Amino acid sequence: MPALPSPSKPVSLFRLDGTAAEHDLLVSLTPEQVTTDLPVDLSGTAARLVAGTFRTEMPQWVPHAAALTGNRLELPSTLPFAVLLVPRPPWTYAVAWGAGHLVLNDEYVEQGFGLLFGIRRLDPFDLGLVASAALDVSARATQISIPGGGELSAFRLEPYGDLVNRLAGSADLTDLTYGRVTGKRYRIRVGNSLWAPLAKEPDAFLADLDAVGAVVDEPDAESALRFVAQTRPLERHHRLVPTLEQRLAEALDGENAGPLGLTWPGAAVHDAENAGSFRITGLGAGGPLHVEARLELEHLTARLAEIPVERRVKALRAGRVVTCADEAGEQETGTPLPVARWLVFETTIDHVRYVFHQGRWYRIGETYVEQMRAQVADLLSRKYIWPDVTWRPSGESDDENRYCHRVAEEPGFLCLDRDFATTPLHPRFELCDLLGPDDELIHVKWLGRATAASHLYTQALVSAEALHDEPEALAQLAAKVSAADPDRVLAEAPRTVVLAAAGRAWHVDELFTLSQIALLRLDRSVRGLQATLRFADIPYVPKRTARAQPATRRRKR
């Protein structure tokens, strides 16, 4: 039986300011570019459809190609677009086809709209892509893809200071027509827009728009991705904004108000990477500025330095930068974006760091502790079932070794404590304290002091790195396993690393702050070595607290 046609079709969905005039929601278009502009009735909702083409003349590089090859090339082209504007107060939704995203006025596009949907519906254990930018003057942009899908911890995000701007992965779409009819998940992409299947039939399409809005308005407390939305900008009317913008204005003239850098807006990363040139308009009195090849910070600050300090920030928002495919700056490939979106600036007030990034101010560290604790709590939920063997401390220096030998009496466990390995990079280290029934690398420690956790983390990382990078380490582990149990063969490096602790439980409230930070870093490193970190709570009897002894005086002679 042939498959039934899908009730939905994937599209790019944006959300715009519903209070703005309709004509302001789109960039200015010439009559030659527009082929269709008409009202549309969507089951009683007055929508607007705008469609057309962007036409380009012969690319500037054609003469070079013709000169090298001796072949004449005729390559003028058209770039079709269509946008459907659908008011659903208090918002206006925009469905974009083809190059339709270039038609939307970025000033009225809700930034991060798609991310808000993704936070609530993406599967954190089946993500395919995470793109982020560092909220500092380095403007580091990172995109990590895992084609087969992976869990969030595999993408090695920093615990704070990274602004996630795009995600992709498997999502639960039972709120939408597609999910209700097919019962399937769908691989969506989210950022400023949502790329997901929406219904083809008008009534169901409008219901899908309302469902998307309802999902975005849901609480995100239960989402493992909620930290994505916790790095939020300052309110426009925050009391420090005037002071921050004064410092930014001064820095644009080379004053020492904080580091200043160039960044690429999330919406322009692809176009900027492939640009033949850039065109800057509306920035000061010098007229349009054409920049061949690479855009540099000095191209912007040279113009801004000529503007009085009190007017510079306004000029940042009024000026525009657009990418062009050709070196002559005639073939635009993107939407003209405010100059403010191309700058990053950071400064410190009362020991708190503030960052101006893509036109917005962020306070860094405001929710750092909360974010970190949430991530640690999620990490510690990966429990490893420990055998019912109680650690009863004796006060002797070989307590740990004795306990490991007791656990090794349980089926499948091997004791390798104090059985050192050596490799060219690691002259003397422990591969593990115990090897579990399924070849888990188990590291055992009594966590009495903060340094104990640090030693445990270091031991686990050194072992995992050696087994991943050095064949000698794996060969020695296999030999040790064979010597302890001749019937047991270790064919490959273990994929599970277990931290087993007594003295305190693996709970976020039981760990020092520095230990939590180090644990998140350890997890990122272990994931990068294709292994998974798990945690075991060892049953134990608390150590006796020694009574304070009175000081004794030394007899004078």
XYZ file of C-alpha atoms in Angstrom:
557
model
C 0.000 0.000 0.000
C 1.505 3.407 -0.965
C 2.294 5.745 1.900
C -0.259 8.446 2.573
C 0.878 11.986 1.705
C 2.176 13.959 4.660
C -0.272 16.516 6.075
C 2.579 18.965 6.635
C 5.563 20.511 4.920
C 8.746 21.843 6.592
C 9.106 25.630 6.402
C 11.074 28.408 8.076
C 8.887 30.200 10.608
C 9.761 33.562 12.140
C 7.923 35.611 14.764
C 7.759 39.388 14.397
C 6.569 42.292 16.486
C 2.802 42.310 16.072
C 2.473 45.968 17.089
C 4.564 47.229 14.164
C 2.996 48.513 10.958
C 2.826 45.787 8.324
C 4.922 47.744 5.826
C 7.753 48.023 8.385
C 8.065 44.256 8.779
C 9.719 43.870 5.367
C 12.768 45.563 3.886
C 12.309 47.980 1.017
C 11.805 46.217 -2.298
C 11.785 47.658 -5.793
C 8.824 47.090 -8.160
C 11.120 44.993 -10.349
C 11.811 42.601 -7.467
C 8.169 41.974 -6.523
C 5.976 39.772 -8.697
C 3.200 39.139 -6.139
C 1.894 41.300 -3.301
C -1.671 40.570 -2.333
C -3.964 39.952 0.633
C -4.789 36.323 1.427
C -7.707 34.954 3.411
C -6.611 32.064 5.640
C -9.862 30.739 7.081
C -10.915 34.225 8.153
C -7.438 35.526 9.013
C -6.249 38.402 6.830
C -2.720 37.464 5.755
C -0.355 38.952 3.156
C 1.706 37.137 0.542
C 4.764 38.814 -0.970
C 6.836 36.986 -3.586
C 9.392 37.847 -6.245
C 13.009 37.469 -7.237
C 16.341 39.075 -6.543
C 18.153 39.398 -9.861
C 21.915 39.522 -10.251
C 23.921 40.644 -13.248
C 27.006 38.867 -14.519
C 29.218 38.010 -11.484
C 32.443 40.003 -11.237
C 34.567 36.843 -11.334
C 33.308 35.722 -14.768
C 36.011 37.591 -16.770
C 38.718 35.916 -14.657
C 37.253 32.446 -15.276
C 36.870 33.191 -18.983
C 40.446 34.455 -19.260
C 41.843 31.316 -17.613
C 39.758 28.818 -19.552
C 39.122 30.550 -22.841
C 35.397 29.929 -22.460
C 32.725 32.602 -22.410
C 30.296 32.259 -19.513
C 26.767 33.657 -19.356
C 25.685 33.454 -15.704
C 23.138 36.055 -14.693
C 20.796 34.523 -12.098
C 17.660 35.034 -10.083
C 16.982 34.235 -6.433
C 13.268 33.602 -5.789
C 11.591 34.455 -2.508
C 8.180 34.360 -0.892
C 6.925 35.506 2.513
C 3.528 34.952 4.074
C 2.691 37.357 6.924
C 0.064 35.988 9.304
C -1.131 38.160 12.213
C -1.818 36.218 15.424
C -1.865 38.973 18.065
C 0.250 39.962 19.878
C 2.605 38.605 17.200
C 2.864 38.421 13.447
C 4.216 35.137 12.098
C 6.208 35.017 8.878
C 6.634 31.870 6.787
C 9.646 32.253 4.488
C 10.335 30.240 1.349
C 13.491 30.418 -0.761
C 15.307 33.668 0.001
C 12.317 34.950 1.984
C 14.417 35.433 5.122
C 16.273 38.217 3.298
C 13.025 40.158 2.945
C 12.264 40.339 6.678
C 13.238 43.496 8.548
C 15.624 42.206 11.195
C 14.692 45.037 13.557
C 11.268 43.430 14.113
C 12.280 39.761 14.128
C 12.091 38.172 17.577
C 15.630 36.988 18.316
C 15.852 33.412 19.592
C 12.204 32.575 18.890
C 13.041 29.175 17.446
C 15.385 28.413 20.343
C 12.542 28.933 22.801
C 10.551 26.240 20.999
C 13.550 23.931 20.770
C 14.355 24.207 24.476
C 10.929 22.773 25.242
C 10.658 20.113 22.548
C 14.125 18.960 21.423
C 15.385 15.648 22.804
C 18.581 16.502 24.782
C 19.819 12.941 24.147
C 19.473 13.183 20.355
C 20.951 16.499 19.257
C 22.614 16.793 15.879
C 24.032 20.316 16.016
C 24.890 22.968 18.585
C 26.199 26.363 17.437
C 27.382 28.877 20.010
C 29.337 32.091 20.373
C 31.595 33.163 23.212
C 30.287 36.213 25.043
C 33.646 37.918 25.140
C 35.810 39.990 22.871
C 37.279 36.887 21.215
C 33.899 36.475 19.435
C 34.739 32.776 19.114
C 32.032 30.976 17.160
C 31.710 27.202 17.461
C 29.550 24.727 15.595
C 29.655 21.046 16.535
C 27.738 18.449 14.520
C 27.117 14.826 15.449
C 25.383 13.266 12.409
C 24.087 10.264 14.337
C 22.868 12.411 17.226
C 24.315 12.736 20.701
C 23.408 13.940 24.164
C 23.975 17.513 25.267
C 27.173 16.825 27.231
C 28.882 15.584 24.051
C 28.945 19.132 22.633
C 31.327 20.502 25.304
C 29.644 23.784 26.063
C 31.283 25.989 28.666
C 29.313 26.159 31.923
C 28.781 29.860 31.334
C 29.815 32.558 28.904
C 28.625 30.703 25.791
C 25.583 32.030 23.956
C 23.857 29.184 22.115
C 22.322 30.537 18.918
C 21.341 27.418 16.917
C 20.298 23.848 17.690
C 19.148 20.897 15.605
C 17.878 17.499 16.583
C 14.978 15.146 17.090
C 11.866 16.806 18.523
C 8.512 15.818 19.942
C 5.891 17.491 17.719
C 2.714 16.043 19.217
C 1.481 19.641 19.626
C 1.486 20.068 15.831
C -0.519 18.473 13.038
C 2.499 16.473 11.877
C 3.024 14.796 15.232
C -0.653 14.110 15.869
C -1.216 12.530 12.437
C 2.052 10.594 11.984
C 2.929 9.842 15.615
C 6.569 10.424 14.680
C 9.344 12.724 15.835
C 10.951 15.127 13.382
C 14.461 16.543 13.076
C 13.977 20.294 13.448
C 16.369 23.266 13.325
C 15.970 26.226 15.651
C 17.596 29.617 16.083
C 15.927 32.929 15.386
C 13.555 30.878 13.269
C 11.915 27.474 13.610
C 12.363 25.012 10.744
C 9.691 22.376 11.238
C 6.720 20.808 9.377
C 3.556 22.919 9.445
C 0.160 21.886 8.099
C -0.730 22.441 4.443
C -4.455 23.054 5.093
C -5.327 26.618 6.290
C -7.310 25.757 9.433
C -4.709 23.232 10.597
C -1.923 25.668 9.676
C -3.386 28.379 11.912
C -3.817 25.816 14.680
C -0.126 24.917 14.280
C 0.882 28.568 14.645
C -1.130 28.852 17.848
C 0.362 25.586 19.110
C 3.897 26.857 18.463
C 3.114 30.023 20.427
C 1.673 27.967 23.296
C 4.817 25.811 23.455
C 7.072 28.879 23.557
C 5.015 30.255 26.455
C 5.344 27.045 28.495
C 7.624 26.977 31.580
C 11.034 25.461 30.804
C 11.863 24.268 34.341
C 11.795 20.599 33.323
C 13.972 20.997 30.231
C 17.623 19.915 30.246
C 18.176 22.664 27.644
C 16.792 25.474 29.791
C 20.283 26.918 30.370
C 20.200 28.053 26.716
C 17.639 30.716 27.641
C 19.270 31.682 30.949
C 21.895 33.862 29.307
C 19.532 36.700 28.577
C 20.170 40.336 27.721
C 19.745 43.216 30.127
C 16.446 45.051 29.930
C 16.664 48.116 27.689
C 15.803 50.365 30.607
C 18.258 48.791 33.074
C 19.833 51.494 35.208
C 23.365 50.643 34.008
C 22.657 50.824 30.265
C 23.515 54.568 29.974
C 26.849 53.984 31.730
C 27.607 50.933 29.613
C 26.790 52.724 26.372
C 28.948 55.688 27.379
C 31.874 53.298 27.823
C 31.134 51.672 24.481
C 31.036 55.058 22.773
C 34.403 55.984 24.273
C 35.954 52.672 23.265
C 34.984 53.340 19.644
C 37.507 56.179 19.677
C 40.274 54.059 21.150
C 39.678 55.067 24.785
C 40.591 52.452 27.399
C 37.021 51.639 28.429
C 37.295 47.930 27.716
C 38.240 45.584 24.848
C 36.419 45.946 21.537
C 36.197 43.353 18.775
C 34.515 42.343 15.531
C 31.944 39.555 15.414
C 29.648 38.058 12.806
C 25.900 38.159 13.460
C 24.348 34.722 13.731
C 22.126 35.464 10.725
C 25.134 36.411 8.584
C 27.775 33.806 9.487
C 27.459 31.821 6.257
C 27.293 34.911 4.061
C 30.249 36.552 5.841
C 32.408 33.451 5.430
C 31.833 33.451 1.673
C 31.638 37.202 1.034
C 33.633 38.766 -1.759
C 33.165 42.189 -0.193
C 31.084 44.213 2.276
C 29.141 47.434 1.868
C 28.577 49.817 4.795
C 25.878 52.463 4.599
C 24.404 55.102 6.903
C 27.478 55.269 9.133
C 28.503 58.876 9.496
C 28.750 61.573 6.869
C 31.212 59.900 4.513
C 28.649 58.118 2.352
C 28.611 54.377 1.551
C 31.832 52.511 2.252
C 32.933 49.562 0.120
C 35.257 47.013 1.763
C 36.929 44.442 -0.458
C 37.535 40.927 0.857
C 37.816 40.877 4.654
C 35.902 43.226 6.942
C 38.130 44.572 9.726
C 37.250 46.335 12.970
C 39.105 49.445 11.804
C 36.720 49.857 8.849
C 33.942 50.565 11.353
C 35.828 52.407 14.104
C 37.480 54.810 11.650
C 34.052 56.106 10.669
C 32.675 56.054 14.205
C 35.618 58.001 15.613
C 34.586 60.960 13.411
C 31.146 61.071 15.073
C 30.709 62.969 18.367
C 30.799 60.611 21.378
C 27.219 61.306 22.405
C 25.925 60.224 18.967
C 28.054 57.136 18.337
C 25.788 54.468 19.832
C 22.837 55.848 17.873
C 25.001 55.706 14.743
C 25.818 52.054 15.509
C 22.151 51.186 15.300
C 21.463 53.357 12.257
C 24.388 52.172 10.098
C 24.113 48.977 8.083
C 26.538 46.286 6.891
C 25.593 43.925 4.064
C 27.590 41.046 2.585
C 28.166 40.894 -1.162
C 29.108 37.942 -3.336
C 31.289 39.995 -5.680
C 34.353 42.115 -5.022
C 32.664 45.209 -6.423
C 29.945 45.206 -3.756
C 27.055 45.011 -6.212
C 25.555 41.553 -5.554
C 24.072 41.489 -2.064
C 23.851 38.037 -0.490
C 22.278 38.882 2.838
C 20.071 41.299 4.735
C 21.639 44.663 5.676
C 22.195 44.405 9.446
C 22.884 47.203 11.946
C 26.569 47.918 12.557
C 25.845 47.243 16.236
C 25.300 43.576 15.351
C 28.885 43.324 14.049
C 30.630 44.529 17.209
C 31.445 42.973 20.572
C 32.598 44.967 23.592
C 33.151 44.042 27.211
C 33.657 46.060 30.363
C 33.489 45.593 34.134
C 31.427 47.508 36.697
C 31.654 46.625 40.395
C 33.456 43.361 39.609
C 30.666 42.241 37.237
C 31.451 41.718 33.538
C 29.069 43.118 30.932
C 29.211 42.269 27.235
C 27.736 44.092 24.257
C 27.129 41.316 21.733
C 25.187 41.560 18.465
C 23.428 44.739 19.546
C 22.486 43.671 23.098
C 23.933 43.979 26.573
C 24.503 40.851 28.665
C 25.498 40.499 32.288
C 27.849 37.533 32.643
C 27.729 35.507 35.827
C 24.317 36.606 37.061
C 22.933 33.096 36.780
C 26.253 31.256 36.662
C 25.886 29.435 39.983
C 22.333 28.366 39.198
C 23.322 27.170 35.731
C 26.319 25.288 37.072
C 24.341 23.564 39.831
C 21.647 22.527 37.356
C 24.248 21.009 35.027
C 25.997 19.211 37.872
C 22.677 17.829 39.135
C 21.898 16.490 35.654
C 25.364 14.967 35.420
C 25.151 13.255 38.821
C 21.881 11.590 37.841
C 23.955 9.080 35.808
C 24.116 6.540 38.626
C 26.084 3.303 38.681
C 24.622 0.534 40.849
C 27.155 -0.347 43.543
C 27.373 -3.740 45.303
C 26.249 -3.959 48.927
C 29.746 -3.745 50.407
C 30.116 -1.194 53.205
C 33.319 0.787 53.635
C 34.226 0.747 57.328
C 37.216 3.055 57.805
C 39.974 1.726 60.068
C 42.168 4.811 60.070
C 44.984 2.905 58.371
C 46.763 4.207 55.295
C 45.726 1.182 53.213
C 41.982 1.575 53.846
C 41.187 2.165 50.183
C 43.178 -0.827 49.004
C 41.537 -3.110 51.565
C 38.105 -1.932 50.519
C 38.838 -2.502 46.815
C 39.909 -6.085 47.541
C 36.624 -6.660 49.387
C 34.616 -5.370 46.420
C 36.695 -7.607 44.118
C 35.156 -10.597 45.902
C 31.864 -9.690 44.213
C 31.159 -11.394 40.839
C 32.783 -9.666 37.868
C 34.926 -7.152 39.789
C 38.730 -7.140 39.528
C 41.004 -5.167 41.873
C 43.760 -3.199 40.102
C 44.412 -0.727 42.920
C 48.130 0.058 43.273
C 48.835 -1.927 40.092
C 50.571 0.837 38.170
C 50.963 1.232 34.415
C 53.602 3.147 32.505
C 53.623 4.722 29.040
C 55.852 7.248 27.265
C 53.501 10.091 28.201
C 52.542 8.810 31.664
C 55.485 7.173 33.474
C 53.459 5.961 36.484
C 49.673 5.962 36.881
C 46.740 3.791 37.918
C 44.492 2.581 35.113
C 41.713 2.128 37.664
C 41.109 0.869 41.201
C 38.543 -1.687 40.095
C 37.392 -3.084 36.772
C 33.631 -3.691 36.739
C 31.723 -6.693 35.394
C 31.157 -4.940 32.048
C 34.725 -3.584 31.900
C 33.888 -0.301 33.608
C 36.918 1.704 34.762
C 36.134 2.350 38.426
C 38.038 4.922 40.484
C 37.474 4.792 44.242
C 38.006 7.570 46.790
C 36.948 8.672 50.253
C 35.814 12.263 49.750
C 36.710 13.958 52.986
C 38.404 17.090 51.659
C 38.099 19.132 48.478
C 41.528 17.918 47.349
C 40.297 14.309 47.447
C 37.786 15.017 44.672
C 40.494 16.748 42.654
C 42.768 13.701 42.925
C 39.910 11.430 41.884
C 39.129 13.557 38.814
C 42.791 13.665 37.794
C 43.188 9.898 38.144
C 40.109 9.282 35.994
C 41.180 11.720 33.263
C 44.780 10.496 33.020
C 43.569 6.897 32.704
C 40.921 7.714 30.071
C 43.388 9.781 28.006
C 46.088 7.105 28.138
C 43.703 4.337 27.104
C 42.340 6.448 24.263
C 45.644 7.785 22.928
C 48.352 5.251 23.827
C 48.244 1.618 22.636
C 50.701 0.687 25.414
C 48.126 1.589 28.059
C 45.421 -0.630 26.570
C 47.903 -3.500 26.149
C 48.928 -3.255 29.810
C 45.313 -3.145 30.992
C 44.510 -6.233 28.919
C 47.534 -8.033 30.402
C 46.514 -7.122 33.958
C 42.971 -8.353 33.356
C 44.246 -11.622 31.879
C 46.620 -12.138 34.813
C 43.796 -11.615 37.320
C 41.288 -13.723 35.375
C 42.721 -15.938 32.598
C 39.253 -16.508 31.139
C 38.576 -12.797 30.690
C 39.648 -10.971 27.518
C 39.694 -7.194 27.147
C 39.483 -6.396 23.431
C 38.950 -2.628 23.451
C 39.212 0.399 25.705
C 36.375 0.607 28.263
C 33.644 3.114 27.411
C 32.360 3.723 30.946
C 34.274 5.587 33.656
C 32.841 5.304 37.170
C 33.654 7.630 40.055
C 32.852 5.721 43.255
C 32.894 7.750 46.464
C 32.434 7.239 50.183
C 32.447 9.900 52.885
C 29.813 11.934 51.070
C 27.144 11.258 48.467
C 27.296 12.290 44.832
C 24.873 15.169 45.285
C 25.263 18.781 44.203
C 24.862 20.006 47.794
C 27.728 17.758 48.934
C 30.335 19.150 46.548
C 32.412 22.297 46.926
C 31.889 24.891 44.185
C 35.367 24.379 42.743
C 34.743 20.619 42.695
C 31.557 21.192 40.696
C 33.396 23.290 38.108
C 36.146 20.678 37.813
C 33.556 17.904 37.463
C 31.870 19.626 34.515
C 35.249 20.007 32.819
C 36.069 16.360 33.485
C 32.788 15.273 31.921
C 33.468 17.299 28.766
C 36.933 15.767 28.486
C 35.716 12.209 29.033
C 32.953 12.672 26.459
C 35.582 13.871 24.002
C 37.374 10.552 24.536
C 34.205 8.624 23.541
C 33.500 7.505 27.088
C 30.668 8.145 29.566
C 31.016 9.256 33.160
C 28.884 7.585 35.856
C 28.704 7.880 39.637
C 28.487 5.320 42.434
C 27.572 6.028 46.049
C 29.524 3.642 48.267
C 27.733 2.622 51.484
C 29.972 3.671 54.363
C 30.327 4.158 58.091
C 31.415 7.739 58.927
C 34.931 8.229 60.189
C 35.313 8.988 63.868
C 36.158 12.567 64.691
C 39.282 12.750 66.784
C 38.845 14.594 70.052
C 40.928 17.672 70.551
C 43.891 16.988 72.827
C 45.092 19.649 75.309
C 48.434 21.152 74.487
C 51.275 19.971 76.706
C 54.029 22.205 77.850
C 57.615 21.169 77.475
C 59.373 21.087 80.843
C 62.123 23.615 81.167
C 65.448 22.273 82.193
